[in-house]
Coordinates of C-alpha atoms and ligand atoms in Angstrom, one line a residue:
M334 CA -1.1 -39.7 6.5
S335 CA -2.3 -37.1 8.9
L336 CA 0.3 -34.3 7.7
Q337 CA -0.8 -31.1 9.5
L338 CA 0.3 -27.8 8.1
S339 CA 1.2 -24.8 11.1
D340 CA -1.9 -22.9 13.0
I341 CA -0.4 -19.9 11.4
A342 CA -0.2 -21.2 7.5
K343 CA -3.8 -22.8 7.9
S344 CA -5.0 -19.3 9.5
I345 CA -3.5 -17.0 6.1
T346 CA -6.2 -16.1 3.2
P347 CA -4.1 -15.6 0.0
S348 CA -4.0 -12.0 -1.7
A349 CA -7.5 -11.3 -3.1
T350 CA -5.2 -8.5 -5.7
L351 CA -2.6 -11.3 -6.7
G352 CA -5.6 -13.7 -6.9
L353 CA -7.6 -11.3 -9.4
N354 CA -4.3 -10.4 -11.5
A355 CA -4.4 -14.3 -12.2
T356 CA -8.3 -14.1 -13.5
V357 CA -7.7 -11.1 -15.4
A358 CA -4.7 -12.7 -17.3
L359 CA -6.5 -15.9 -17.8
L360 CA -9.8 -14.1 -19.4
K361 CA -7.1 -12.2 -21.2
A362 CA -5.6 -15.1 -22.6
Q363 CA -9.2 -16.2 -23.6
G364 CA -9.4 -13.4 -25.8
E365 CA -12.0 -11.2 -23.6
D366 CA -11.4 -7.4 -23.6
V367 CA -10.7 -6.6 -20.2
I368 CA -10.2 -3.2 -18.3
S369 CA -8.4 -3.8 -14.6
L370 CA -9.2 -1.3 -12.2
G371 CA -8.0 -3.7 -9.9
V372 CA -3.8 -3.4 -10.1
G373 CA -1.9 -2.2 -7.3
E374 CA 1.4 -1.0 -9.9
P375 CA 1.8 2.1 -11.9
D376 CA 1.4 1.0 -15.7
F377 CA 4.8 3.1 -16.4
D378 CA 7.7 1.2 -17.2
T379 CA 10.6 1.5 -15.3
P380 CA 12.3 4.9 -15.8
V381 CA 15.5 3.8 -18.8
H382 CA 18.1 5.2 -16.8
I383 CA 17.2 2.6 -13.8
R384 CA 17.2 0.1 -16.2
R385 CA 20.6 1.1 -17.6
A386 CA 21.9 1.1 -13.9
A387 CA 20.6 -2.5 -13.4
K388 CA 22.2 -3.5 -16.4
E389 CA 25.9 -2.2 -15.8
A390 CA 25.6 -3.4 -12.4
I391 CA 25.2 -6.9 -13.7
D392 CA 28.1 -6.2 -16.4
A393 CA 30.6 -5.2 -13.8
G394 CA 29.7 -8.0 -11.5
K395 CA 27.6 -6.7 -9.0
T396 CA 26.2 -10.0 -8.6
R397 CA 27.2 -11.2 -5.3
Y398 CA 25.9 -11.4 -1.8
T399 CA 26.2 -7.7 -0.5
D400 CA 25.5 -6.2 3.6
V401 CA 22.4 -8.3 4.6
K402 CA 20.7 -4.5 5.2
G403 CA 21.8 -3.3 2.3
I404 CA 24.7 -2.0 0.0
P405 CA 26.4 1.3 2.3
E406 CA 25.8 3.8 -0.7
L407 CA 22.0 2.9 -1.1
R408 CA 21.5 2.9 2.7
Q409 CA 23.5 6.7 2.7
A410 CA 21.3 7.7 -0.4
I411 CA 18.0 6.3 1.5
A412 CA 19.4 8.3 4.6
D413 CA 19.9 11.6 2.3
H414 CA 16.6 10.8 0.6
I415 CA 14.5 10.9 3.6
F416 CA 16.6 14.1 5.1
A417 CA 15.3 16.0 2.2
H418 CA 11.6 14.8 2.1
K419 CA 11.0 14.7 6.2
S420 CA 14.2 16.5 7.7
L421 CA 14.2 13.3 9.5
R422 CA 18.1 12.1 9.9
Y423 CA 18.7 8.7 10.1
S424 CA 22.4 7.0 10.2
P425 CA 22.7 4.5 7.5
D426 CA 22.7 1.9 10.2
E427 CA 19.5 2.8 11.0
I428 CA 18.4 1.5 7.5
I429 CA 17.4 -1.7 6.0
V430 CA 16.9 -2.7 2.6
S431 CA 14.4 -5.6 2.3
S432 CA 12.6 -7.0 -1.1
G433 CA 9.9 -4.8 -1.0
A434 CA 7.8 -2.7 1.5
K435 CA 6.3 -6.1 2.0
Q436 CA 9.3 -7.6 3.8
A437 CA 10.2 -4.8 5.6
I438 CA 6.8 -4.6 7.1
V439 CA 6.8 -8.4 8.4
L440 CA 10.4 -7.5 9.6
A441 CA 9.0 -5.1 11.4
L442 CA 6.2 -6.9 12.6
Q443 CA 8.5 -10.0 13.6
S444 CA 10.8 -7.8 15.3
V445 CA 8.4 -6.7 17.6
L446 CA 5.5 -9.1 18.3
N447 CA 5.2 -12.1 21.1
P448 CA 2.6 -13.9 20.2
G449 CA -0.4 -12.7 21.3
D450 CA 0.6 -9.0 21.2
E451 CA -1.9 -6.6 19.4
V452 CA -1.6 -4.2 16.8
I453 CA -4.2 -1.4 15.8
L454 CA -5.4 -1.4 12.3
P455 CA -7.3 1.3 11.4
S456 CA -9.5 0.2 8.5
P457 CA -10.1 0.3 5.5
Y458 CA -6.4 -1.3 5.7
W459 CA -4.4 -3.0 2.7
I460 CA -5.2 -6.2 2.1
S461 CA -1.8 -7.7 3.3
Y462 CA -1.5 -6.0 7.0
T463 CA -3.6 -8.7 8.8
E464 CA -2.1 -11.6 7.3
M465 CA 1.6 -10.2 8.0
I466 CA 0.3 -9.3 11.4
K467 CA -0.9 -13.3 11.9
I468 CA 2.6 -14.4 10.3
A469 CA 4.2 -12.3 13.0
G470 CA 2.4 -14.4 15.8
G471 CA 0.2 -10.9 16.7
K472 CA -3.5 -10.0 16.5
P473 CA -5.1 -7.5 14.5
V474 CA -7.4 -5.0 16.5
I475 CA -9.8 -3.5 13.6
I476 CA -11.0 0.0 13.8
T477 CA -13.8 0.3 12.0
T478 CA -14.3 3.6 10.2
D479 CA -16.7 5.5 8.0
P480 CA -17.5 7.8 4.7
E481 CA -18.5 10.6 7.2
T482 CA -15.3 11.1 8.8
D483 CA -13.1 10.2 6.1
F484 CA -13.2 7.0 6.1
L485 CA -10.6 8.1 9.5
P486 CA -10.1 7.0 13.0
T487 CA -11.5 9.1 15.5
P488 CA -8.5 9.8 18.3
A489 CA -11.2 8.5 21.1
Q490 CA -11.6 5.6 18.5
L491 CA -7.6 4.8 18.5
A492 CA -7.4 5.7 22.5
E493 CA -10.3 2.8 23.1
A494 CA -8.5 0.6 21.0
V495 CA -5.6 0.4 23.0
S496 CA -5.3 -2.2 25.7
E497 CA -2.6 -4.0 27.8
R498 CA -1.5 -6.1 25.0
T499 CA -0.9 -3.4 22.4
K500 CA 2.4 -3.2 20.6
A501 CA 2.4 -1.3 17.6
I502 CA -0.2 0.5 15.7
I503 CA 0.0 0.2 11.7
I504 CA -0.7 3.9 9.8
N505 CA -1.0 4.0 6.0
S506 CA -1.2 7.3 4.7
P507 CA -1.7 8.0 1.9
N508 CA -4.0 5.0 2.1
N509 CA -4.5 1.8 0.1
P510 CA -7.5 1.6 -0.6
T511 CA -8.9 4.7 0.5
G512 CA -6.5 7.4 -0.7
T513 CA -6.9 9.3 2.3
I514 CA -4.3 11.3 4.0
W515 CA -3.7 11.6 8.0
P516 CA -3.6 15.1 8.7
R517 CA -1.2 16.3 11.3
E518 CA -3.6 16.6 14.4
L519 CA -4.7 12.8 14.0
L520 CA -0.9 11.6 13.7
A521 CA -0.2 13.4 16.7
A522 CA -3.2 11.8 18.2
A523 CA -1.7 8.8 17.4
C524 CA 1.4 9.2 18.3
E525 CA 0.7 10.6 21.6
L526 CA -1.1 7.2 22.6
A527 CA 1.9 5.8 21.6
R528 CA 4.1 7.9 23.8
K529 CA 1.5 7.0 26.6
H530 CA 0.7 3.4 26.1
D531 CA 4.8 2.9 24.8
F532 CA 3.8 0.9 22.0
F533 CA 5.2 0.9 18.2
I534 CA 4.3 2.9 14.7
I535 CA 4.7 1.1 12.2
S536 CA 4.2 3.7 9.2
D537 CA 3.9 2.7 5.7
E538 CA 4.8 5.4 3.3
I539 CA 5.2 3.7 -0.2
Y540 CA 2.4 6.0 -1.5
E541 CA 4.4 9.1 0.0
D542 CA 5.5 10.8 -3.5
L543 CA 1.7 10.7 -5.0
C544 CA -0.5 13.2 -3.2
Y545 CA -2.6 15.9 -4.7
D546 CA -4.5 18.6 -4.5
G547 CA -1.7 20.6 -2.1
Y548 CA -2.0 17.9 0.3
T549 CA 1.4 16.6 1.5
Q550 CA 1.9 13.3 3.8
L551 CA 3.4 13.8 6.7
S552 CA 4.9 10.5 8.9
P553 CA 4.6 10.1 12.6
A554 CA 8.3 10.5 13.0
Q555 CA 8.0 14.2 11.9
I556 CA 5.3 14.5 14.6
S557 CA 8.3 14.8 17.9
D558 CA 11.5 13.2 18.7
D559 CA 9.8 10.5 21.2
A560 CA 7.4 9.5 18.2
K561 CA 10.5 9.0 15.8
Q562 CA 12.1 6.9 18.2
R563 CA 9.2 4.4 18.3
T564 CA 8.5 4.6 14.5
I565 CA 9.7 2.1 11.8
L566 CA 9.0 4.1 8.6
V567 CA 9.0 1.8 5.1
S568 CA 8.7 2.9 2.3
G569 CA 10.3 1.7 -1.2
F570 CA 10.5 2.1 -5.4
S571 CA 7.9 0.0 -6.3
K572 CA 5.0 3.1 -7.1
A573 CA 7.4 6.3 -6.7
Y574 CA 9.6 4.8 -9.4
A575 CA 7.4 2.1 -11.3
M576 CA 9.8 -0.3 -10.1
T577 CA 7.1 -3.3 -8.7
G578 CA 8.5 -6.6 -10.1
W579 CA 12.3 -5.1 -8.8
R580 CA 10.9 -5.9 -5.0
M581 CA 13.2 -3.3 -3.6
G582 CA 11.6 -1.3 -0.6
Y583 CA 13.2 -0.4 2.7
A584 CA 13.0 1.0 6.8
S585 CA 14.5 3.2 8.7
G586 CA 13.5 3.6 12.5
P587 CA 15.6 3.2 15.8
L588 CA 19.0 1.1 15.6
F589 CA 17.6 -1.8 18.3
A590 CA 14.8 -2.4 15.6
I591 CA 16.3 -2.2 12.9
K592 CA 19.4 -4.1 13.8
A593 CA 16.8 -7.2 15.0
M594 CA 15.1 -6.8 11.2
G595 CA 18.6 -7.3 9.8
S596 CA 19.2 -10.2 12.0
I597 CA 16.1 -11.9 10.8
Q598 CA 16.7 -11.0 7.3
S599 CA 19.7 -12.9 7.7
H600 CA 18.2 -16.0 8.1
M601 CA 15.2 -15.9 5.6
T602 CA 16.5 -14.1 2.5
G603 CA 19.7 -13.0 3.0
N604 CA 20.6 -9.3 1.2
P605 CA 18.1 -8.1 -1.1
N606 CA 18.9 -8.2 -4.7
S607 CA 22.4 -7.1 -5.7
I608 CA 21.6 -6.0 -9.0
T609 CA 18.1 -4.0 -7.9
Q610 CA 19.8 -2.5 -5.1
Y611 CA 22.4 -0.5 -7.4
A612 CA 19.1 0.2 -10.0
A613 CA 17.6 1.5 -6.6
L614 CA 20.9 3.5 -6.1
T615 CA 20.2 5.2 -9.0
A616 CA 16.9 5.7 -9.0
L617 CA 17.7 7.3 -6.0
T618 CA 20.6 9.7 -7.1
A619 CA 19.3 10.4 -10.8
P620 CA 17.0 13.7 -10.8
Q621 CA 13.4 13.1 -9.8
D622 CA 11.9 13.8 -13.1
C623 CA 10.7 10.6 -13.7
V624 CA 8.9 10.7 -9.9
V625 CA 7.2 13.9 -10.6
D626 CA 5.6 13.4 -14.7
M627 CA 3.8 9.6 -13.2
A628 CA 2.9 11.3 -10.8
H629 CA 1.1 14.2 -12.8
S630 CA 0.0 11.3 -15.0
F631 CA -1.5 9.5 -11.8
A632 CA -3.5 13.2 -10.6
R633 CA -4.7 13.5 -13.6
R634 CA -6.6 10.4 -13.9
R635 CA -7.8 10.8 -10.6
T636 CA -9.3 14.2 -11.5
L637 CA -11.0 12.6 -14.8
L638 CA -12.5 9.5 -12.9
L639 CA -14.0 11.3 -10.4
F640 CA -15.2 13.9 -13.0
L641 CA -16.7 10.6 -15.2
L642 CA -18.0 9.0 -11.9
A643 CA -20.0 12.0 -10.9
Q644 CA -21.2 12.5 -14.5
N645 CA -22.7 9.1 -14.1
A646 CA -24.3 9.5 -10.7
L647 CA -21.5 6.5 -9.5
R648 CA -20.2 7.8 -6.1
P649 CA -16.3 7.3 -4.5
G650 CA -16.5 6.3 -1.2
V651 CA -14.5 9.0 0.1
M652 CA -12.5 12.0 -1.8
P653 CA -9.0 10.6 -2.6
K654 CA -6.5 13.0 -1.7
G655 CA -3.0 10.2 -2.7
A656 CA -1.9 7.2 -4.0
F657 CA -4.3 5.6 -7.3
Y658 CA -6.6 4.3 -5.9
M659 CA -10.6 5.6 -4.9
L660 CA -13.4 3.5 -3.6
L661 CA -16.7 3.2 -5.1
D662 CA -19.6 3.1 -3.4
V663 CA -21.6 0.0 -4.0
R664 CA -24.1 -0.3 -1.2
P665 CA -27.1 1.4 -3.6
Y666 CA -26.8 -2.0 -5.5
I667 CA -27.0 -4.7 -2.9
G668 CA -29.4 -6.7 -2.9
K669 CA -30.5 -5.5 -6.5
K670 CA -30.1 -8.7 -8.8
C671 CA -28.4 -9.3 -12.2
D672 CA -29.6 -11.9 -14.9
G673 CA -32.3 -13.4 -11.5
E674 CA -28.6 -13.6 -9.3
V675 CA -28.6 -11.6 -6.4
I676 CA -25.7 -8.9 -5.8
E677 CA -25.6 -10.1 -1.9
D678 CA -22.1 -7.9 -1.4
D679 CA -19.7 -6.2 -2.6
G680 CA -17.6 -9.4 -3.5
K681 CA -20.3 -10.4 -5.8
F682 CA -20.7 -6.9 -7.1
A683 CA -17.2 -7.3 -8.2
E684 CA -17.8 -10.9 -9.9
M685 CA -20.6 -10.0 -12.1
L686 CA -19.0 -7.1 -13.1
L687 CA -16.0 -8.8 -14.2
K688 CA -18.1 -11.8 -15.7
K689 CA -20.7 -9.1 -17.4
V690 CA -18.6 -6.4 -18.5
F691 CA -15.4 -7.4 -17.9
V692 CA -14.4 -4.5 -15.6
A693 CA -12.0 -6.1 -12.6
V694 CA -12.1 -4.7 -9.5
I695 CA -11.6 -5.8 -5.9
P696 CA -14.4 -6.1 -3.2
G697 CA -13.8 -3.7 -0.5
T698 CA -14.6 -6.6 2.5
P699 CA -11.2 -7.7 2.3
F700 CA -9.8 -4.3 2.7
G701 CA -12.5 -3.5 5.7
A702 CA -14.6 -1.8 3.5
K703 CA -17.8 -3.1 3.2
G704 CA -20.1 -2.2 0.7
F705 CA -17.1 -0.8 -1.5
V706 CA -14.9 -1.7 -4.3
R707 CA -11.6 -0.4 -5.3
L708 CA -10.7 1.1 -8.1
S709 CA -7.4 1.6 -9.3
Y710 CA -6.3 4.5 -11.6
A711 CA -3.0 3.3 -12.6
V712 CA -4.6 2.7 -15.8
N713 CA -4.7 5.1 -19.4
D714 CA -7.4 7.3 -20.3
I715 CA -8.9 5.7 -22.3
Q716 CA -9.2 2.8 -20.0
I717 CA -10.9 4.7 -17.8
S718 CA -13.5 6.5 -19.6
E719 CA -14.1 3.2 -21.0
A720 CA -14.1 1.4 -17.9
V721 CA -16.7 3.8 -15.7
R722 CA -18.8 4.0 -19.5
R723 CA -19.1 -0.1 -19.1
I724 CA -19.7 -0.2 -15.1
K725 CA -22.8 2.6 -15.7
N726 CA -23.8 0.4 -18.2
F727 CA -23.7 -2.8 -15.6
V728 CA -25.5 -0.9 -12.7
T729 CA -28.4 0.6 -15.1
G730 CA -29.3 -3.3 -16.2
L731 CA -29.7 -4.4 -12.1
E732 CA -33.3 -4.6 -11.6
Ligands
LIG1351 N1 2.3 -1.3 0.8 C1 1.1 -0.6 0.6 C2 0.1 0.2 1.4 C3 1.1 -1.5 -0.7 O1 -0.5 -1.0 -1.6 C4 1.8 -2.2 -0.9 C5 1.6 -2.4 -2.5 O2 0.4 -2.9 -2.9 C6 3.3 -2.2 -0.4 C7 3.2 -2.1 0.5 C8 4.0 -3.2 -1.0 O3 4.9 -2.9 -1.8 P1 6.2 -3.3 -2.2 O4 6.0 -3.6 -4.1 O5 7.2 -2.3 -2.3 O6 6.8 -4.2 -1.6

């Protein structure tokens, strides 16, 4: 037999973060005391009132197909939410609800890309973007950045990345994995390039509610009317409302693009889960104390992690201003040996760290952050302290 998979399927790398979760689960099942700083999800339970809304939705029979783009009352609530937070006016028709921000981003890419179209992707970037671009037939054009510029591209680098084939740029602020937030001037530079060369902006704002030290998140759609007309703004419920498993995200943007996303979704999954939609409606319309409380916890944990790293002479890649991740600089340990094995890169560092001291972190290379590993502080204070202690012991033992 000579059955062949498609070229696209063969080109896709499975998610390293989800792969790590499986390894951690296996080690835990074997009784090992693993601390995972690899997780990309809040450790909090979904707030009680949101869970209750889901149960009520089931009992009320809200279990049938819905409008493909989501129930109108949820799209209205999302429109109100965006207006309250960003003063951006969208009609419910300019909003689509999807099975997670992940699906919304794939739909956005599938709606705008033709085969071979280029998407500008400043690194470090969320692991899934490169694969999502490939799934949609596009080509990622990666901009390499470094800690000296806060892992942000310069306006000149953005301009250099533009070609005849540029169809979109992906902006993710606050960023996974660095925690950096794009300043207004940089957003404005990106928006001006998009205007000049007429391409889309896909803005992944999933961490918008998690900003620290007085920093705030700004959407490119807030920069100008032109920018709003070419931005597909993506966000969701996973991070702010601790609803990762519920699979609920959304996009807002120009009507023609949102319509196209709806058409694709109609054949792909149909509507997102009906029960989850009612839970999401409650999440948005109930008091927002749970979001504020969780954001405070992340802020406190970030301060604790930064303090402990500094105390142990461990270096973050860059000062994180949002999300719940930070990079740890492991370049000083590359080339050293652990039990005779050479730490040749960040991947080997992460592998040996898990093997020797049972701390799970994600290698930076798949994020475009070679020489760094990503730490998530969506874990409790005791785990943060113990993880830093173990990392310190591990690096001290390297020869
Ligand atoms: N965008 C970024 C930058 C993320 O880090 C993640 C999840 O880790 C997502 C999107 C996916 O969110 P969702 O759970 O809503 O699909």
